[in-house]
Each structure stands twice: as structure tokens, then as C-alpha cells.
């Protein structure tokens, strides 16, 4: 029962809270703000993991300094990539183009947005996501079965989201999947973004811990920038290039710190065995 309750908390935070808060926040803000604010995830996860003693800060050690500095650089690079453009870098145009994006990206909507409310919801999504990382790390210790855990978590989350969806929208037409685009989006979100993503992330947390996995999230901005240039003919700016370099540098610093910390723990264990 204790384990099922922890998986239920994972479903509330990772599946329901994270996605519902994010979609509401995105509806009331912009994609740029949405991408930027989600990159506070490594910092939030680092704080929670330290509070729950899943990560040792070890600020006096080189490994601890590398993890802390890498996290700050990673988040800073993500913010720079999102909010600063600078001069355009002329690297030519991609030979690949997604024509479908032209028909969907140019349609304007007259919705009223609330940037403050949207930003708060996106930050709430990041907090929910960070809580899921830390709780999932504890679940993985007691129940090292990431695929079964994902099944239970997504099953609980789907029930929670259905209840919220019915409460928020009673129109039957809004639940229709007759549109090919809507059907493809739902299948992709369910199969790739939920089932596959949660399984791989849970497995990675089980192997390497919450902070190690969360620090990869800013790579999303680098991948999106590259795909936007390739598929949507968007331009590459100085801010994009410098931000991408900082993200990779910060990621490397955290990974180096984690590797050094692991070696130090092994050395301390060997010394303790020799002393006994």
C-alpha cells in the first residue's frame, strides 16, 4: 500500500500535474516562455534531491562544485537561448522543409492571454515535474521495475485527467478524434511523450538518480532550435549558438561531477574495508 501510494503521488505530479499545468500555462503565454521556464527543472530537482538527501551538495569538494556550477550554467544557457537573439548567423537554409507547418503556423488566434498567470502555471508544472523526479527515485529503490511502474502511473494519471477533462469541458465535440491531426497528436502524446518517455526516464532515474536525468532537459531547446531551422526555415542567432554551448558545457560539468563523486565514494568504501 505504501508503494502504491508513492506511485499515486508520481501520477499526480508527473502525469497529471505536470501536463495539465503546462498546457494551461502554454495557453496563457507563449512557446518561448514555455520552453524557457521549464528549464528551471534542473535547479528545482537539485534543491529537492539535496533536501531529501538523494544528492550530496558537497560544496567543499570539487565534484560538488562541478555539479552546482554545471546546473547554474545549464539553466543560464537555457535562459539565454530563449530570451536573447543577437545577430543572425548565416549558415544557409536547410533543404528539408515541412509544408504542413505553413498551413498550421500562420493561422492567427484571437485568444486573450495572461502572461503572469501563464508563467505561474508553467512554473507550477516544473515544480510538479521536479517532485516526480525525486519521488520516482525513491520508488525505483523499492520497486525496480520501470515499465510496470510506468503502466500503473499512466493508468492512474489517465483516470485523473479524464475526471479533470470532463469537469472542465462537457462538449462532446471537444472529445472527437475525427480530425487526422488531432488523432495523430493524441497518439503521439500517449505513445511517445507518455509511455515511452516515462519508461525511459524511470529506467534512467533508477540507474543514475534524479539530478543526473533532469539536467538533460535543457537539451530540448538545442534540439528544438536545430529542428526548427531544418524543418521550419527558422534562423539561427548568436544567442541560440552561445546558449547551446553553455547548455552542453553545463551538462558536461554535472556529468563530470557525478562521475568524480562516484569514484570518491568507491575509494572511501575501499578505504573503510581496508581499515576494518
Short mmCIF file of C-alpha atoms in Angstrom, two decimals:
data_model
loop_
_atom_site.label_atom_id
_atom_site.label_comp_id
_atom_site.label_asym_id
_atom_site.label_seq_id
_atom_site.Cartn_x
_atom_site.Cartn_y
_atom_site.Cartn_z
CA UNK A 1 0.00 0.00 0.00
CA UNK A 2 2.87 2.37 0.76
CA UNK A 3 4.41 1.70 -2.64
CA UNK A 4 1.07 2.15 -4.44
CA UNK A 5 0.59 5.47 -2.64
CA UNK A 6 4.02 6.64 -3.83
CA UNK A 7 3.14 5.62 -7.42
CA UNK A 8 -0.14 7.53 -6.99
CA UNK A 9 1.88 10.63 -5.98
CA UNK A 10 4.00 10.08 -9.11
CA UNK A 11 0.86 10.00 -11.24
CA UNK A 12 -0.45 13.21 -9.64
CA UNK A 13 2.83 15.09 -10.14
CA UNK A 14 4.49 13.57 -13.20
CA UNK A 15 1.49 12.74 -15.38
CA UNK A 16 -1.42 14.93 -14.27
CA UNK A 17 0.07 17.99 -12.57
CA UNK A 18 2.99 18.39 -14.93
CA UNK A 19 0.95 18.16 -18.16
CA UNK A 20 -2.24 19.93 -17.07
CA UNK A 21 -0.35 22.87 -15.54
CA UNK A 22 1.89 23.11 -18.60
CA UNK A 23 -0.95 23.11 -21.15
CA UNK A 24 -2.88 25.78 -19.20
CA UNK A 25 0.31 27.84 -18.87
CA UNK A 26 1.09 27.48 -22.57
CA UNK A 27 -2.44 28.57 -23.48
CA UNK A 28 -1.95 31.78 -21.47
CA UNK A 29 1.62 32.57 -22.55
CA UNK A 30 3.95 31.90 -25.50
CA UNK A 31 6.02 28.89 -26.61
CA UNK A 32 9.22 30.84 -25.87
CA UNK A 33 8.19 31.46 -22.27
CA UNK A 34 7.01 27.86 -22.01
CA UNK A 35 10.36 26.46 -23.14
CA UNK A 36 12.39 28.90 -21.04
CA UNK A 37 10.63 28.43 -17.70
CA UNK A 38 10.70 24.63 -17.91
CA UNK A 39 14.47 24.87 -17.73
CA UNK A 40 14.34 25.73 -14.05
CA UNK A 41 13.78 21.96 -13.69
CA UNK A 42 17.45 21.01 -13.02
CA UNK A 43 17.75 23.68 -10.32
CA UNK A 44 14.48 22.62 -8.66
CA UNK A 45 15.45 18.95 -8.84
CA UNK A 46 18.88 19.71 -7.36
CA UNK A 47 17.26 21.54 -4.41
CA UNK A 48 14.68 18.79 -3.77
CA UNK A 49 17.23 15.99 -4.18
CA UNK A 50 19.52 17.73 -1.68
CA UNK A 51 16.65 18.23 0.79
CA UNK A 52 15.66 14.55 0.54
CA UNK A 53 19.36 13.57 0.81
CA UNK A 54 19.35 11.89 -2.59
CA UNK A 55 22.21 14.16 -3.65
CA UNK A 56 25.09 15.37 -1.51
CA UNK A 57 25.87 19.02 -2.18
CA UNK A 58 29.49 18.66 -1.04
CA UNK A 59 30.31 22.28 -1.81
CA UNK A 60 33.82 21.84 -0.35
CA UNK A 61 34.57 19.04 -2.82
CA UNK A 62 35.44 19.52 -6.48
CA UNK A 63 32.65 17.15 -7.52
CA UNK A 64 30.03 19.15 -5.59
CA UNK A 65 31.28 22.45 -7.02
CA UNK A 66 31.13 20.99 -10.54
CA UNK A 67 27.52 19.81 -10.07
CA UNK A 68 26.41 23.16 -8.65
CA UNK A 69 28.25 25.23 -11.28
CA UNK A 70 27.09 22.96 -14.10
CA UNK A 71 23.45 23.26 -13.02
CA UNK A 72 23.69 27.07 -12.89
CA UNK A 73 25.44 27.25 -16.30
CA UNK A 74 22.90 24.86 -17.83
CA UNK A 75 19.91 26.91 -16.64
CA UNK A 76 21.64 30.17 -17.60
CA UNK A 77 22.34 28.88 -21.11
CA UNK A 78 18.71 27.84 -21.49
CA UNK A 79 17.50 31.31 -20.46
CA UNK A 80 19.99 32.97 -22.84
CA UNK A 81 18.90 30.75 -25.71
CA UNK A 82 15.24 31.57 -25.04
CA UNK A 83 15.28 35.32 -24.44
CA UNK A 84 18.32 36.67 -26.33
CA UNK A 85 18.70 36.59 -30.11
CA UNK A 86 21.50 38.95 -31.15
CA UNK A 87 22.79 38.97 -34.71
CA UNK A 88 21.70 36.31 -37.16
CA UNK A 89 24.27 33.64 -38.12
CA UNK A 90 24.22 32.99 -41.86
CA UNK A 91 24.63 29.22 -42.20
CA UNK A 92 22.39 28.88 -45.23
CA UNK A 93 18.98 27.25 -45.48
CA UNK A 94 18.01 23.66 -44.93
CA UNK A 95 17.00 21.59 -47.94
CA UNK A 96 14.32 19.94 -45.78
CA UNK A 97 11.01 21.71 -45.28
CA UNK A 98 7.76 20.70 -43.60
CA UNK A 99 4.95 22.10 -45.76
CA UNK A 100 2.29 21.13 -43.20
CA UNK A 101 3.75 23.69 -40.77
CA UNK A 102 2.95 26.51 -43.20
CA UNK A 103 -0.76 25.70 -43.14
CA UNK A 104 -0.93 25.48 -39.34
CA UNK A 105 1.62 28.04 -38.18
CA UNK A 106 0.25 31.08 -40.00
CA UNK A 107 -3.28 30.94 -38.62
CA UNK A 108 -3.81 33.66 -36.05
CA UNK A 109 -5.95 33.25 -32.96
CA UNK A 110 -7.78 35.96 -31.11
CA UNK A 111 -7.46 34.42 -27.68
CA UNK A 112 -6.72 36.61 -24.71
CA UNK A 113 -3.62 35.56 -22.81
CA UNK A 114 -2.44 36.33 -19.31
CA UNK A 115 1.35 36.15 -19.28
CA UNK A 116 1.61 36.34 -15.49
CA UNK A 117 -0.93 33.54 -14.97
CA UNK A 118 0.64 31.52 -17.78
CA UNK A 119 4.14 31.85 -16.30
CA UNK A 120 2.89 30.80 -12.86
CA UNK A 121 1.24 27.67 -14.28
CA UNK A 122 4.37 26.74 -16.25
CA UNK A 123 6.48 27.14 -13.11
CA UNK A 124 3.94 25.00 -11.23
CA UNK A 125 4.41 22.39 -13.96
CA UNK A 126 8.18 22.47 -13.44
CA UNK A 127 7.72 22.08 -9.67
CA UNK A 128 5.42 19.07 -10.23
CA UNK A 129 7.96 17.57 -12.63
CA UNK A 130 10.80 18.06 -10.12
CA UNK A 131 8.72 16.42 -7.35
CA UNK A 132 8.11 13.47 -9.67
CA UNK A 133 11.85 13.07 -10.27
CA UNK A 134 12.61 12.91 -6.55
CA UNK A 135 9.67 10.63 -5.64
CA UNK A 136 10.39 8.35 -8.62
CA UNK A 137 13.97 7.97 -7.38
CA UNK A 138 12.63 6.61 -4.07
CA UNK A 139 10.10 4.36 -5.85
CA UNK A 140 12.89 2.91 -8.01
CA UNK A 141 14.75 1.77 -4.90
CA UNK A 142 11.75 -0.19 -3.57
CA UNK A 143 10.28 -1.23 -6.91
CA UNK A 144 13.00 -1.52 -9.60
CA UNK A 145 10.52 -2.25 -12.42
CA UNK A 146 10.30 0.91 -14.56
CA UNK A 147 7.88 -0.50 -17.16
CA UNK A 148 5.35 -1.83 -14.64
CA UNK A 149 5.68 1.40 -12.67
CA UNK A 150 5.01 3.39 -15.86
CA UNK A 151 1.92 1.26 -16.57
CA UNK A 152 0.46 1.87 -13.10
CA UNK A 153 1.40 5.55 -13.10
CA UNK A 154 -0.07 6.29 -16.55
CA UNK A 155 -3.22 4.27 -15.74
CA UNK A 156 -3.81 6.33 -12.58
CA UNK A 157 -2.90 9.54 -14.41
CA UNK A 158 -5.33 8.82 -17.25
CA UNK A 159 -8.21 8.44 -14.79
CA UNK A 160 -7.23 11.70 -13.07
CA UNK A 161 -7.01 13.55 -16.40
CA UNK A 162 -10.40 12.18 -17.55
CA UNK A 163 -12.02 13.49 -14.37
CA UNK A 164 -10.39 16.91 -14.85
CA UNK A 165 -11.26 16.94 -18.57
CA UNK A 166 -14.93 16.11 -18.02
CA UNK A 167 -15.15 18.72 -15.28
CA UNK A 168 -13.55 21.37 -17.49
CA UNK A 169 -15.35 20.63 -20.77
CA UNK A 170 -18.74 18.98 -21.22
CA UNK A 171 -18.93 19.38 -25.02
CA UNK A 172 -18.84 16.03 -26.82
CA UNK A 173 -17.35 17.68 -29.94
CA UNK A 174 -14.22 18.62 -27.99
CA UNK A 175 -13.55 14.92 -27.35
CA UNK A 176 -13.86 13.92 -31.02
CA UNK A 177 -10.82 12.37 -32.74
CA UNK A 178 -12.19 12.55 -36.29
CA UNK A 179 -9.58 15.12 -37.26
CA UNK A 180 -6.41 13.31 -38.53
CA UNK A 181 -4.21 15.99 -36.95
CA UNK A 182 -5.89 15.67 -33.56
CA UNK A 183 -5.74 11.86 -33.71
CA UNK A 184 -2.03 11.90 -34.61
CA UNK A 185 -1.32 14.39 -31.80
CA UNK A 186 -3.15 12.27 -29.23
CA UNK A 187 -1.43 9.04 -30.33
CA UNK A 188 1.99 10.70 -30.32
CA UNK A 189 1.39 12.28 -26.90
CA UNK A 190 0.21 8.98 -25.44
CA UNK A 191 2.69 6.55 -27.01
CA UNK A 192 5.87 8.63 -27.28
CA UNK A 193 5.55 11.52 -24.80
CA UNK A 194 3.95 9.46 -22.02
CA UNK A 195 4.54 5.71 -22.35
CA UNK A 196 7.98 5.70 -23.98
CA UNK A 197 9.26 8.86 -22.26
CA UNK A 198 8.18 7.83 -18.75
CA UNK A 199 9.57 4.30 -19.20
CA UNK A 200 12.99 5.53 -20.36
CA UNK A 201 13.11 8.31 -17.76
CA UNK A 202 12.13 5.97 -14.92
CA UNK A 203 14.77 3.48 -16.04
CA UNK A 204 17.40 6.25 -16.19
CA UNK A 205 16.48 7.56 -12.72
CA UNK A 206 16.81 4.03 -11.36
CA UNK A 207 20.32 3.79 -12.83
CA UNK A 208 21.70 7.30 -12.30
CA UNK A 209 19.46 9.32 -9.96
CA UNK A 210 17.08 12.27 -10.30
CA UNK A 211 19.58 15.12 -10.82
CA UNK A 212 21.57 13.23 -13.45
CA UNK A 213 18.45 12.73 -15.57
CA UNK A 214 16.84 16.15 -15.05
CA UNK A 215 19.95 18.01 -16.16
CA UNK A 216 19.42 16.67 -19.69
CA UNK A 217 16.12 18.58 -20.04
CA UNK A 218 17.71 21.84 -21.35
CA UNK A 219 18.94 19.85 -24.36
CA UNK A 220 15.32 20.13 -25.51
CA UNK A 221 15.96 23.75 -26.50
CA UNK A 222 19.04 22.81 -28.54
CA UNK A 223 17.14 20.05 -30.36
CA UNK A 224 14.13 22.31 -30.97
CA UNK A 225 16.38 25.06 -32.35
CA UNK A 226 18.06 22.61 -34.75
CA UNK A 227 14.76 21.06 -35.89
CA UNK A 228 13.14 24.48 -36.30
CA UNK A 229 15.98 25.51 -38.61
CA UNK A 230 15.79 22.24 -40.57
CA UNK A 231 12.00 21.87 -40.86
CA UNK A 232 10.56 25.36 -40.40
CA UNK A 233 13.32 27.50 -42.01
CA UNK A 234 13.82 29.48 -38.80
CA UNK A 235 17.03 31.47 -38.42
CA UNK A 236 19.97 30.69 -36.10
CA UNK A 237 21.09 33.62 -33.94
CA UNK A 238 24.12 34.33 -31.75
CA UNK A 239 22.02 33.78 -28.63
CA UNK A 240 20.98 30.36 -29.92
CA UNK A 241 24.58 29.30 -30.56
CA UNK A 242 26.03 30.67 -27.30
CA UNK A 243 23.11 29.31 -25.25
CA UNK A 244 23.53 25.87 -26.82
CA UNK A 245 27.26 25.87 -26.00
CA UNK A 246 26.55 26.85 -22.37
CA UNK A 247 23.92 24.11 -22.04
CA UNK A 248 26.33 21.46 -23.31
CA UNK A 249 29.15 22.83 -21.11
CA UNK A 250 26.92 22.84 -18.01
CA UNK A 251 25.70 19.34 -18.79
CA UNK A 252 29.29 18.11 -19.12
CA UNK A 253 30.22 19.74 -15.78
CA UNK A 254 27.37 17.98 -13.96
CA UNK A 255 28.20 14.62 -15.55
CA UNK A 256 31.89 15.07 -14.71
CA UNK A 257 30.99 15.97 -11.11
CA UNK A 258 28.72 12.92 -10.77
CA UNK A 259 31.42 10.64 -12.19
CA UNK A 260 34.06 12.06 -9.82
CA UNK A 261 31.65 11.77 -6.88
CA UNK A 262 31.06 8.09 -7.73
CA UNK A 263 34.81 7.43 -7.84
CA UNK A 264 35.26 9.18 -4.48
CA UNK A 265 32.52 7.01 -2.93
CA UNK A 266 34.20 3.85 -4.27
CA UNK A 267 37.58 4.97 -2.87
CA UNK A 268 36.03 5.74 0.55
CA UNK A 269 34.37 2.31 0.61
CA UNK A 270 37.67 0.58 -0.20
CA UNK A 271 39.48 2.55 2.50
CA UNK A 272 36.80 1.61 5.04
CA UNK A 273 37.11 -2.09 4.11
CA UNK A 274 40.91 -1.96 4.48
CA UNK A 275 40.55 -0.23 7.85
CA UNK A 276 38.27 -2.99 9.11
#
